[in-house]
XYZ file of C-alpha atoms in Angstrom:
507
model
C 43.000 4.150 -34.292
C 43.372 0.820 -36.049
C 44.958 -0.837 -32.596
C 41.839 0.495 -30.889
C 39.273 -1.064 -32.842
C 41.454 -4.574 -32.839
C 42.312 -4.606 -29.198
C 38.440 -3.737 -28.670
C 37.063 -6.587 -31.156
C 39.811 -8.977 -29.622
C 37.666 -12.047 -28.607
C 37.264 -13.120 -24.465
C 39.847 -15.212 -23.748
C 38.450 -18.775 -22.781
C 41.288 -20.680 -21.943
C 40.793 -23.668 -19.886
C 43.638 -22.695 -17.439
C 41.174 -20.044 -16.252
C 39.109 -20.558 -12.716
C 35.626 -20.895 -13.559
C 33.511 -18.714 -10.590
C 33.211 -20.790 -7.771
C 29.229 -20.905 -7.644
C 28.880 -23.456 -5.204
C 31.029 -21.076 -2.733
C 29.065 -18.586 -3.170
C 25.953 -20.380 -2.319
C 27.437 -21.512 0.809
C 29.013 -18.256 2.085
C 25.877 -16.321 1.729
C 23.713 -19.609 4.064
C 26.720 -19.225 6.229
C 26.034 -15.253 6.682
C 22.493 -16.384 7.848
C 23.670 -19.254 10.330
C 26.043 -16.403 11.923
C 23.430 -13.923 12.492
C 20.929 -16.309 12.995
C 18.980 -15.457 11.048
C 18.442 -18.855 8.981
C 14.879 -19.582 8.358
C 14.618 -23.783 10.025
C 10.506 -25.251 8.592
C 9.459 -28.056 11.082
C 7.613 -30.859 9.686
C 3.887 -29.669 11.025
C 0.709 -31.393 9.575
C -2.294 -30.227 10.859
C -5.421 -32.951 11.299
C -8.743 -31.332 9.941
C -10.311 -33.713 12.358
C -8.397 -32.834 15.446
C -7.893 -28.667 14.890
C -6.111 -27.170 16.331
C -3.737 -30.127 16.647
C -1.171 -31.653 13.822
C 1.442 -34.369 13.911
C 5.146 -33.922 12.915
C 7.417 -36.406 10.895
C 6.260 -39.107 13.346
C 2.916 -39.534 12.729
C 1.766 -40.323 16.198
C 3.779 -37.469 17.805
C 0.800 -35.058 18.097
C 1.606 -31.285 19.011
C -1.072 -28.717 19.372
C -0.387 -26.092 16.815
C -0.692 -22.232 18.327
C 1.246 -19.838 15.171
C -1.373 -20.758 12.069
C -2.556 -18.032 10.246
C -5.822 -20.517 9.528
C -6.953 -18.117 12.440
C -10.884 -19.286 12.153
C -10.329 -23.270 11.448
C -12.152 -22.799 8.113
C -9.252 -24.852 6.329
C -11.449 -28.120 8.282
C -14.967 -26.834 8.147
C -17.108 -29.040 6.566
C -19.247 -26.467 4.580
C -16.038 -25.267 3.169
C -14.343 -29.087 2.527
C -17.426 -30.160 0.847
C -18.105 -27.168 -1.915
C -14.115 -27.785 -2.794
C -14.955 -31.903 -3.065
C -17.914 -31.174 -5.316
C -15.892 -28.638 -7.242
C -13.150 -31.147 -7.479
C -15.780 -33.807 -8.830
C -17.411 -31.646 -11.299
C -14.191 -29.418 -12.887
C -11.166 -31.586 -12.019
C -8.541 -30.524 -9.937
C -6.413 -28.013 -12.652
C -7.783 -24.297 -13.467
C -6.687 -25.442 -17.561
C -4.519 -22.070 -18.027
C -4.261 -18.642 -17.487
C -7.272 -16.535 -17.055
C -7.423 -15.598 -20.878
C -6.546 -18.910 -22.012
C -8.751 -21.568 -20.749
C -8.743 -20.462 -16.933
C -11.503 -18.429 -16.565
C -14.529 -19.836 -15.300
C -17.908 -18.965 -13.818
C -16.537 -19.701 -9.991
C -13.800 -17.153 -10.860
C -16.403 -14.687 -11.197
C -18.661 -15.668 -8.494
C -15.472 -15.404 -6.433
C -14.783 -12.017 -7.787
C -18.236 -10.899 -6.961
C -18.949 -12.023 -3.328
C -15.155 -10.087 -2.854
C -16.564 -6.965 -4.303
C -19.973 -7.701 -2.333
C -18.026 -8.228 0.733
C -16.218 -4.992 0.399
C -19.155 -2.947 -0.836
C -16.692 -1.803 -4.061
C -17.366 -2.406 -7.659
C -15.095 -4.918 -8.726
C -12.449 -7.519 -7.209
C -9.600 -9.502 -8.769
C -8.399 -12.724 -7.824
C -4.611 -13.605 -7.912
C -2.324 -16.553 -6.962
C -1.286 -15.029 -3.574
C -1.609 -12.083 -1.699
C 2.184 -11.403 -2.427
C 1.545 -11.129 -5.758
C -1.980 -9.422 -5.509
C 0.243 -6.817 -4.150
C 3.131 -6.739 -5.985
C 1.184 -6.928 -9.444
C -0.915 -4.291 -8.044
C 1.724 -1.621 -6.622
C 3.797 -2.001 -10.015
C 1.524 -1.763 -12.235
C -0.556 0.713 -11.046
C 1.991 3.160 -9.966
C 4.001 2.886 -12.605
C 0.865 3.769 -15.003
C 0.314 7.402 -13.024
C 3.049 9.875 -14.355
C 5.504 11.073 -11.434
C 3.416 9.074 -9.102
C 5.091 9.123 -4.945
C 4.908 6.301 -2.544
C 4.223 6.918 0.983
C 5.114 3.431 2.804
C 4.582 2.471 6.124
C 7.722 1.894 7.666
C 6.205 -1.872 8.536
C 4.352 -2.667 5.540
C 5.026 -6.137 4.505
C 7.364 -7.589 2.037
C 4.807 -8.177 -0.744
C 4.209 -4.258 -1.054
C 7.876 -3.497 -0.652
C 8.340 -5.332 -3.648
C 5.604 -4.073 -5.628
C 7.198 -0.518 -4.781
C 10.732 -1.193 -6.030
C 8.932 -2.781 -9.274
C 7.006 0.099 -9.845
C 10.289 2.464 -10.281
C 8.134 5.286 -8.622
C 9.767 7.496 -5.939
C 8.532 6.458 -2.748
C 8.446 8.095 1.324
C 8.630 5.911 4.309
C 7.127 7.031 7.236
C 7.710 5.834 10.338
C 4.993 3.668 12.006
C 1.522 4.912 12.308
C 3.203 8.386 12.286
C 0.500 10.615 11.150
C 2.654 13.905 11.613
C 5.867 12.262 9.957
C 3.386 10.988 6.800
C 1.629 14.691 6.122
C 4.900 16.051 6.586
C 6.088 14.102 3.619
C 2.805 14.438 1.901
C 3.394 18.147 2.244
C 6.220 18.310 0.045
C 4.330 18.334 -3.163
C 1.382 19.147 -4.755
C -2.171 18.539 -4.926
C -1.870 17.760 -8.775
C 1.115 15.147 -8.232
C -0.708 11.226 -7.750
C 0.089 9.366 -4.592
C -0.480 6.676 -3.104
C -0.526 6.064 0.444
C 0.245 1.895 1.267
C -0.250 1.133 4.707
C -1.771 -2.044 6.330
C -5.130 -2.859 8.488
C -3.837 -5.344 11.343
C -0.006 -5.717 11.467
C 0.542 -9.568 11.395
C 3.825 -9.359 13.796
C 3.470 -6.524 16.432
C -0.701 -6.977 15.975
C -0.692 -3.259 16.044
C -3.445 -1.225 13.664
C -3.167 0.837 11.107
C -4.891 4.542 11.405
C -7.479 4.076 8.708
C -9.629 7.412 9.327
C -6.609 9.365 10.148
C -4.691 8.294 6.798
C -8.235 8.607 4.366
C -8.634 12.023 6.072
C -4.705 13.015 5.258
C -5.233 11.305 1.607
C -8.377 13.505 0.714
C -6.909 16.647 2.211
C -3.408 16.343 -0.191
C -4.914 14.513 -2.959
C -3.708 10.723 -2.340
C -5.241 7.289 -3.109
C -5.072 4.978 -0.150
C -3.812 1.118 -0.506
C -5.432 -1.007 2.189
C -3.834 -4.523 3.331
C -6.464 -6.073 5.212
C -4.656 -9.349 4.690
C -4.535 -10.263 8.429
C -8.382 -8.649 8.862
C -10.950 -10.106 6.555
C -12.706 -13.045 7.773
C -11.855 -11.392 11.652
C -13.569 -8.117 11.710
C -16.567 -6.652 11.223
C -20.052 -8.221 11.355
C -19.439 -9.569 7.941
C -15.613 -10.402 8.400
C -14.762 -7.422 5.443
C -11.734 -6.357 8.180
C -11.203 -3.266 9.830
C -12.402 -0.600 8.170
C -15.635 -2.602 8.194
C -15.120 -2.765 12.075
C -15.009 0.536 12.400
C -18.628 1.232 11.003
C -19.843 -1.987 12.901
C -23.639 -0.914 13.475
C -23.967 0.847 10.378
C -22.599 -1.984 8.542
C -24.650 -4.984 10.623
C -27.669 -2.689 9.372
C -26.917 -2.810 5.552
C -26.875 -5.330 3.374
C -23.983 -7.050 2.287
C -22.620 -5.314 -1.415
C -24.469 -1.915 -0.443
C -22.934 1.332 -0.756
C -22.369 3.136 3.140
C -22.165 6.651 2.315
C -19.642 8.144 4.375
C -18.112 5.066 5.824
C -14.366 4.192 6.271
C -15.098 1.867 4.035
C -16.315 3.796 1.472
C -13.300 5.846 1.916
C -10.653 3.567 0.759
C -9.917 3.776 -2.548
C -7.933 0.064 -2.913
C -8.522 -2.962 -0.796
C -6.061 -6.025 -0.532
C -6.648 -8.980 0.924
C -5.889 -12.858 1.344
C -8.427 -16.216 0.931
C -5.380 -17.783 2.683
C -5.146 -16.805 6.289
C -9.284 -16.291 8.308
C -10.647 -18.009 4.992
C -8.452 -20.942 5.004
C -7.863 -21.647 1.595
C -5.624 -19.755 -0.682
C -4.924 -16.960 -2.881
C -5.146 -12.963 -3.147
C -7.193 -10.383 -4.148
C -7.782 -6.178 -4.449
C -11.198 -4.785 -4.593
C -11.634 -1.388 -6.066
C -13.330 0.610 -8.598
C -14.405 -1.142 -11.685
C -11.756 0.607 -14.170
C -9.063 0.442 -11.212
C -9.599 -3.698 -11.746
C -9.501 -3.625 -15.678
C -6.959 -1.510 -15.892
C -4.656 -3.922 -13.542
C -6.373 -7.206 -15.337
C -5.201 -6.036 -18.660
C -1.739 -4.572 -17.970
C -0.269 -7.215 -14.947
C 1.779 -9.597 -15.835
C 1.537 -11.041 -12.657
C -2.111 -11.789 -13.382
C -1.868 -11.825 -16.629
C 0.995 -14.773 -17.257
C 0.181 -17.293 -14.434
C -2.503 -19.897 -14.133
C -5.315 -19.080 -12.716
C -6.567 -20.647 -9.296
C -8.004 -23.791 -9.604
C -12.389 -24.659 -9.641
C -12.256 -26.492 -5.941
C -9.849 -23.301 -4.573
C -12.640 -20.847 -6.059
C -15.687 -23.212 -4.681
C -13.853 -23.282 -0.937
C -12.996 -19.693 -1.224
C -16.472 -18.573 -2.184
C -18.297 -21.326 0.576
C -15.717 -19.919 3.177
C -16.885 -16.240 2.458
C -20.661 -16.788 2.518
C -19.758 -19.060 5.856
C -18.235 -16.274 7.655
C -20.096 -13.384 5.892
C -23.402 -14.879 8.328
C -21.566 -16.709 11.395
C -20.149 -14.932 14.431
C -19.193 -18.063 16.015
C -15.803 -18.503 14.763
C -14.872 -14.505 15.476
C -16.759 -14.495 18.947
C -14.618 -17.763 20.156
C -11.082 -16.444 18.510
C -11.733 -12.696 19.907
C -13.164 -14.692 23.649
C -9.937 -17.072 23.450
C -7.485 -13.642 22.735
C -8.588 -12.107 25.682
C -8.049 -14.901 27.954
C -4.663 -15.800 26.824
C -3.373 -12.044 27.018
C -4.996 -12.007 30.603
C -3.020 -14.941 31.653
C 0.185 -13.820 29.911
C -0.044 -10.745 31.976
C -0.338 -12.606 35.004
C 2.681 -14.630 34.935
C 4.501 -11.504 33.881
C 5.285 -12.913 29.706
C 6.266 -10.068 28.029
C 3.239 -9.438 25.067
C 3.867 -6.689 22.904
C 0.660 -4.819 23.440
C -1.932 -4.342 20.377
C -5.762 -5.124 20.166
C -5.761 -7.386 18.052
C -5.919 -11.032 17.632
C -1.578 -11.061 17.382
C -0.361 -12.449 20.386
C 3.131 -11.434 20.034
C 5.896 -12.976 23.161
C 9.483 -10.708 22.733
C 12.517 -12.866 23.505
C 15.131 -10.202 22.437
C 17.547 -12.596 20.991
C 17.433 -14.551 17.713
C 19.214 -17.549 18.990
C 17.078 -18.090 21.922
C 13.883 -17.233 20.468
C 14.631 -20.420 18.360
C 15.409 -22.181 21.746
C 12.457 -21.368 23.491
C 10.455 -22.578 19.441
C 12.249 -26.205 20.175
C 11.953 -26.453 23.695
C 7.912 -25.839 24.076
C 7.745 -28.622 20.663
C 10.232 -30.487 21.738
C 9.473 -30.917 25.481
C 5.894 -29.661 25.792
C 4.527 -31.243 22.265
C 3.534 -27.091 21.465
C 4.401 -25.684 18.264
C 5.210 -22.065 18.101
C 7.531 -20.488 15.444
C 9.972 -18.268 16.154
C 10.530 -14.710 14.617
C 13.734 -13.666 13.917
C 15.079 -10.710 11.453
C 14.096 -9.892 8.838
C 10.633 -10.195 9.886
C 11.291 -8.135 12.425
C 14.522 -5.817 13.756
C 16.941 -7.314 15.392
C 16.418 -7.156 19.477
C 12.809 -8.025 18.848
C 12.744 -11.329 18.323
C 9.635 -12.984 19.335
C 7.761 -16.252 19.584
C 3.958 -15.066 17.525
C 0.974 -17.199 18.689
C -2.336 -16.868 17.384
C -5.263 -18.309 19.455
C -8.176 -20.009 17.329
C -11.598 -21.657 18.060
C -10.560 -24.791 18.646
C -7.947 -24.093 21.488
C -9.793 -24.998 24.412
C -8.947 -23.770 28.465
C -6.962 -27.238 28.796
C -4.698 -26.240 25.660
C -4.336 -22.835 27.114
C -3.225 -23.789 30.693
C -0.785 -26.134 29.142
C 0.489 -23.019 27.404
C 1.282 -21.391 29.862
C 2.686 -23.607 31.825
C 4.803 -24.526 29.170
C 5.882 -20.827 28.019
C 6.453 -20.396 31.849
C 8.914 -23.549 31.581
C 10.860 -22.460 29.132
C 11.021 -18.733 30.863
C 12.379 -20.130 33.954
C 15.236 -22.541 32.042
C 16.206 -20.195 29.425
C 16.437 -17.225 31.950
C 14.244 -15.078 29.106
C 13.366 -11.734 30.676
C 10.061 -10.789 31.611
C 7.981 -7.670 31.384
C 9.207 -6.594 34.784
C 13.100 -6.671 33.051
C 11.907 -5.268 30.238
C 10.702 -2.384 32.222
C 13.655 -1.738 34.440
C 15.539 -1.572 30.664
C 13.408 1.072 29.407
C 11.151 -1.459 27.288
C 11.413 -2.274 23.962
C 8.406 -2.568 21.118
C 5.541 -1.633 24.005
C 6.733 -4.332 26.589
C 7.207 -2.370 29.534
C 6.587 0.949 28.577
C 3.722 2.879 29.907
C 0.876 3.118 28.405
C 0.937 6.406 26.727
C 4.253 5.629 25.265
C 3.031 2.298 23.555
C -0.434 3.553 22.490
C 0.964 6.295 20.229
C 1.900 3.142 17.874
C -0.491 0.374 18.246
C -3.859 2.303 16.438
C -7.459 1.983 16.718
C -8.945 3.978 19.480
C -7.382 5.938 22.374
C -8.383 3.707 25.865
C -9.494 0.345 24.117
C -8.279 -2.520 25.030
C -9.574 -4.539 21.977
C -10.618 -3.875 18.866
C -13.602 -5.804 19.504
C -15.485 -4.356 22.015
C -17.438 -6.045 24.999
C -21.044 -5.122 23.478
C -19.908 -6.166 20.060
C -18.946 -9.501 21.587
C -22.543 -10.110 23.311
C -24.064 -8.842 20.254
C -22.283 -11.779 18.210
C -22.509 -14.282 21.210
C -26.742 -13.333 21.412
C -26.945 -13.729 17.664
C -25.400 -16.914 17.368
C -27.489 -18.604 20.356
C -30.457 -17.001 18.786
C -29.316 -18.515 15.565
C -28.343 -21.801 17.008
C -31.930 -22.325 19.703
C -29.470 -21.391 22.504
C -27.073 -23.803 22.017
C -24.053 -22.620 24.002
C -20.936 -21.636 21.731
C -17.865 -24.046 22.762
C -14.792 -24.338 20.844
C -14.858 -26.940 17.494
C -13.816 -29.736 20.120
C -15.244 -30.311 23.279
C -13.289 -29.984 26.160
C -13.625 -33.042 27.652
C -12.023 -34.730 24.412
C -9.240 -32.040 24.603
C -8.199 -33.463 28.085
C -8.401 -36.870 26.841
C -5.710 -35.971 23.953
C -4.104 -33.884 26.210
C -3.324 -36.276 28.852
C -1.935 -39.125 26.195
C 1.041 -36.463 25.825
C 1.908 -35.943 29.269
């Protein structure tokens, strides 16, 4: 017994003769695992030029490339309303937030932020956070782990972020497959009324562009006593007459009648019980948020640390956020030109027979099929055609779908389109990608060149639309704004006759 306890007190043996693990090694074998599947993430040198949206230059400053993959999906990073609340922000507070939000960081355009969120989303409170990634993972974790024997039901494409907030929570959790109503109250099924849920799911899909069933999933959470999570990350500043997102779309009359921060009784908005969203992406600054009930948000402000331990966004990110908000809560401009520009590039994809993976929303998404040339096609159209589109390769999405994601704005005028597709047409021919006809005689893959009944099971909103936004919604918005405007015609943020200018110094 007295062996035992020696040989188990004996000290680790550090003797210098021993090999030390080889960290470096390790390091390079798992980058090398990424370069084999290719899978290795490559970030081009892109600066965009608030004066020249949607364009940027690379490392060469006079190498100018029109940009068509920002998630800056309005151009409000440039507008001048929005630059010039951050500037006066900037003079009056400094640039630095000072601390966390309980230590020095919390300031009166933190809480106007807060409010126009929870105005915007007609709930009673909102919470700002350093990113949408950690909006949701702080969220997900916290809450979830503070209902006993809470379940998960994931959509099978939710985004990283509430992946993440899943595992940290340490609550069981369902995935169910794609906007698979069936497959999600079959799992809902399993237990019982009594038992807390929550049922995480997303409003616009930012990689197939597909749409989440909102009614269908609020209906399903009511009926087996869930709590729905809402990502409207890729929707707010897009949809709606107010730019609230998709469930605000949904209710579009009812919610151009009401005020902004009213109550709907009986809306789809008014349904969800948690709302996520991003100032980064249609608002063009930066940051996260959830809106929700009042003791929903104190309950996450006082227990996550991811809120709780960071510093808190800083007085010019607050002033832009809140000026970008306001901006888009009253114009249509922005979402009329986008929604205009969508159509028209999806029109002319179709034409020359580019495979788009079909959706109605503002995701333009081009399959390649193959990791190594989707990266190809990336270099080739910035390389030879001074166009900058990022590839997608797995994770981001499964292998066999790789895709080249482009996201028309405001500013991309017909010029910048036609040179798109000549360009995308280009690299079609040389690479010998396949088109929507091949896709077809395969059996399709992700939508592209499946029939229509087979794809529209997946892709959401409404049965026979084509778009999310609707031709009379679009001459509503397009009427308002001349109205607005004393008939000035709506063009996009730079004439075209400038476009063609810049345009032809890159031929």
């Amino acid at each position: 017994k007295s062996g035992v306890a020696a040989s188990a007190a004996a000290p680790v043996s550090h003797d210098s003769q021993e090999a030390v693990f080889d960290y470096e090694g390790q390091y390079q074998a798992k980058l090398a695992k990424k370069h084999g599947d290719k899978s290795y993430r490559y970030f081009n040198n892109i600066n965009r030029l608030a004066g020249r949206f949607p364009q940027a230059h690379t490392a060469n400053a006079a190498n100018i490339v029109t940009v068509w993959c920002s998630n800056d999906y309005l151009g409000q990073s440039k507008n001048p309303v929005v630059v010039d609340a951050m500037k006066d922000a900037l003079d009056t507070y400094g640039a630095g937030a000072g601390g966390t939000r309980n230590i020095a960081g919390n300031s009166a355009l933190h809480l106007r932020l807060e409010a126009e969120l929870a105005s915007l989303h007609r709930m009673e409170a909102a919470l700002v956070f350093s990113s949408c990634f950690v909006a949701n993972d702080a969220t997900i974790s916290t809450l979830c782990s503070a209902l006993p024997g809470c379940v998960i039901f994931s959509d099978k494409m939710n985004h990283a972020s509430m992946i993440q907030g899943i595992r940290h929570s340490g609550a069981k959790k369902h995935v169910f497959n794609h906007n698979d109503l069936a497959h999600l109250e079959q799992l809902l099924a399993q237990y019982p009324r009594s038992t807390p849920k929550l049922i995480a799911f997303e409003s616009v899909y930012s990689m197939s562009g597909t749409v989440g069933r909102i009614p269908e999933i609020c209906a399903l959470a009511k009926k087996y006593g869930a709590i729905t999570y809402l990502d409207e990350v890729h929707a707010v500043g897009m949809y709606g007459p107010h730019g609230a997102g998709v469930a605000e779309h949904y209710d579009y009359e009812a919610s151009l009648r009401a005020p902004v921060g009213q109550r709907i009784a009986g809306s789809l908005m008014d349904q969800v019980d948690i709302v996520t969203g991003t100032l980064g992406k249609a608002f063009g600054i930066v940051g996260g948020y959830i809106a929700a009930s009042s003791s929903l948000v104190d309950m996450i402000r006082s227990y996550a640390p991811g809120f709780i331990f960071t510093t808190s966004l800083p007085p010019p990110i607050n002033a832009g956020a809140v000026a970008s908000i306001q901006y888009l809560s009253e114009s249509q401009r922005e979402r009329y030109l986008q929604q205009t520009h969508v159509r028209q590039l999806k029109s002319d994809l179709a034409s020359a027979g580019i495979p788009v993976v079909p959706n109605p929303s503002h995701i333009v998404p081009v399959l390649v099929g193959d990791a190594e040339r989707a990266k190809m096609a990336s270099d080739m159209l910035l390389n030879e055609h001074n166009i900058y589109v990022q590839s997608i390769n797995y994770p981001t999405v499964s292998v066999g779908e790789e895709r080249l994601r482009i996201t028309p704005s405001p500013g991309h005028s017909t010029a910048m389109r036609a040179r798109l597709l000549g360009a995308l047409d280009s690299v079609w021919n040389k690479l010998g990608l396949r088109r929507t006809t091949d896709w077809e005689r395969e059996g399709g893959r992700c939508g592209v060149g499946e029939s229509r009944a087979q794809w529209e099971e997946h892709v959401g909103w409404k049965r026979g639309a084509e778009y999310m936004w609707e031709d009379h919604q679009l001459k509503q918005a397009r009427d308002y704004e001349m109205a607005r405007k004393g008939a000035v015609p709506i063009t996009p943020a730079i004439p075209e006759t400038v476009q063609q200018i810049i345009s032809a110094t890159m031929v």
